[in-house]
XYZ file of C-alpha atoms in Angstrom:
119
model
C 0.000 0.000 0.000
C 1.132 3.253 -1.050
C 0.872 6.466 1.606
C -0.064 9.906 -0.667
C 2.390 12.958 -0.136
C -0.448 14.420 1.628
C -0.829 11.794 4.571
C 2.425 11.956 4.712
C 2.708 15.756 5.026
C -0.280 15.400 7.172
C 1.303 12.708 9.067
C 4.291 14.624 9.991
C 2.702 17.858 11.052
C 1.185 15.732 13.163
C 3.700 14.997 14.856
C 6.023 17.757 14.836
C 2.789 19.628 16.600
C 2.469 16.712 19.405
C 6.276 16.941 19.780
C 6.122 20.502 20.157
C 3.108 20.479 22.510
C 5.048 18.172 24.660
C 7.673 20.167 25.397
C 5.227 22.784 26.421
C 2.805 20.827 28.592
C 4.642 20.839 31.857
C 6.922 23.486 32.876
C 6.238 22.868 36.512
C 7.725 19.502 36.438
C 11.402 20.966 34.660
C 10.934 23.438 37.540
C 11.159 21.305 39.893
C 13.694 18.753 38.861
C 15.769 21.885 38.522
C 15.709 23.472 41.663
C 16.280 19.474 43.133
C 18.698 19.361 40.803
C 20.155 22.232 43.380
C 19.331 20.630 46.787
C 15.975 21.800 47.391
C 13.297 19.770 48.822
C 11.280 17.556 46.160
C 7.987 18.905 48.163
C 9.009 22.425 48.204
C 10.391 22.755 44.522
C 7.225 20.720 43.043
C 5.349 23.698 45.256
C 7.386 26.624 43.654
C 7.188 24.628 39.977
C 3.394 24.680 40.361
C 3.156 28.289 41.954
C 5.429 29.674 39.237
C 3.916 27.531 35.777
C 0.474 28.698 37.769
C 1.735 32.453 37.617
C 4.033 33.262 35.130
C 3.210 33.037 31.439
C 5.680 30.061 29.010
C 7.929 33.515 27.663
C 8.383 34.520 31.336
C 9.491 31.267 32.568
C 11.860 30.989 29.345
C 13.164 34.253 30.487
C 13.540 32.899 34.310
C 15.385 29.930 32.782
C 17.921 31.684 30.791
C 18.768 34.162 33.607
C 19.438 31.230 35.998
C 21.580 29.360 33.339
C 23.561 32.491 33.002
C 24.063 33.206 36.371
C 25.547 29.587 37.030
C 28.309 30.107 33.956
C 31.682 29.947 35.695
C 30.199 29.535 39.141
C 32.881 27.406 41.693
C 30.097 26.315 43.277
C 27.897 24.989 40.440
C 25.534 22.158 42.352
C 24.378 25.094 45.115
C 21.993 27.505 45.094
C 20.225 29.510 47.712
C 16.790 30.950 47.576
C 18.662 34.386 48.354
C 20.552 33.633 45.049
C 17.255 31.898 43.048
C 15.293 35.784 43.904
C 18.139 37.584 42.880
C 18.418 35.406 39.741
C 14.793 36.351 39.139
C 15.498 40.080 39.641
C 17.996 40.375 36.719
C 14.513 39.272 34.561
C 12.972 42.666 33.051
C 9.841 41.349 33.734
C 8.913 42.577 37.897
C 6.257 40.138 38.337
C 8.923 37.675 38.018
C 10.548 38.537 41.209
C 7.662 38.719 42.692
C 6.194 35.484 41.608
C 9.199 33.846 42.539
C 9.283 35.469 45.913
C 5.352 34.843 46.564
C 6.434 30.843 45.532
C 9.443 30.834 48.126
C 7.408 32.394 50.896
C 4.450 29.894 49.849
C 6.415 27.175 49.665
C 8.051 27.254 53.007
C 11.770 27.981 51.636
C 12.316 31.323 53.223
C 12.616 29.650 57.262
C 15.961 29.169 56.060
C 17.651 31.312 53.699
C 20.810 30.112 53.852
C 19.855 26.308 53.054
C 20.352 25.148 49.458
C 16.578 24.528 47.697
C-alpha cells in the first residue's frame, strides 16, 4: 500500500505539533527537577514549579530559565543555590512580576525559614 504525499505531510505535522506540545505541557515539572537538581526539597520545589507555571506566562518562565543558566556560567560552586541567590536570579529578569512570583512561591512554599539552606 502506497501512503499519498499528503498523509504523509499530514502525518508529519502531526507529529512535529504533538512533539512541540510536549515540550510545552509541563513546565512545573522541569521546575522542579531543577531546583532538586540544586538541593531543594522535592515537596518544596514541586510547590514553587506549580506556583510559578500557575503564575508566570511560558515567555516569562523561558526568560527565568535563561537568567538562571547564566548566572551559574563559571560559578565554583555549580551544584548550590540559595533561595537568596534563586530571587536575585529572578530580579535580573525585566519582567517585575517575576521577582515577585518567585518570591510569593518561596514564601508559599516554606523555603524562606531558612535562607541560607540550598533549595
Amino acid at each position: 500500500m502506497m501512503i499519498s504525499f499528503r498523509t504523509t505531510f499530514c502525518l508529519m505535522t502531526v507529529g512535529a505539533s504533538a512533539l512541540l506540545l510536549a515540550a510545552c505541557v509541563n513546565p512545573s515539572a522541569k521546575i522542579a527537577t531543577s531546583l532538586k537538581g540544586y538541593g531543594f526539597q522535592p515537596a518544596q520545589s514541586q510547590c514553587v514549579g506549580d506556583r510559578l507555571e500557575a503564575n508566570l506566562s511560558i515567555g516569562q518562565l523561558q526568560q527565568l530559565g535563561r537568567a538562571a543558566k547564566a548566572s551559574r556560567q563559571g560559578d565554583t560552586t555549580p551544584g548550590r543555590l540559595t533561595i537568596s541567590d534563586f530571587v536575585r536570579v529572578s530580579g535580573q529578569v525585566q519582567d517585575p512580576k517575576v521577582p515577585l512570583e518567585v518570591g510569593k512561591a518561596a514564601a508559599a512554599c516554606g523555603l524562606l525559614t531558612d535562607p541560607a539552606s540550598p533549595l
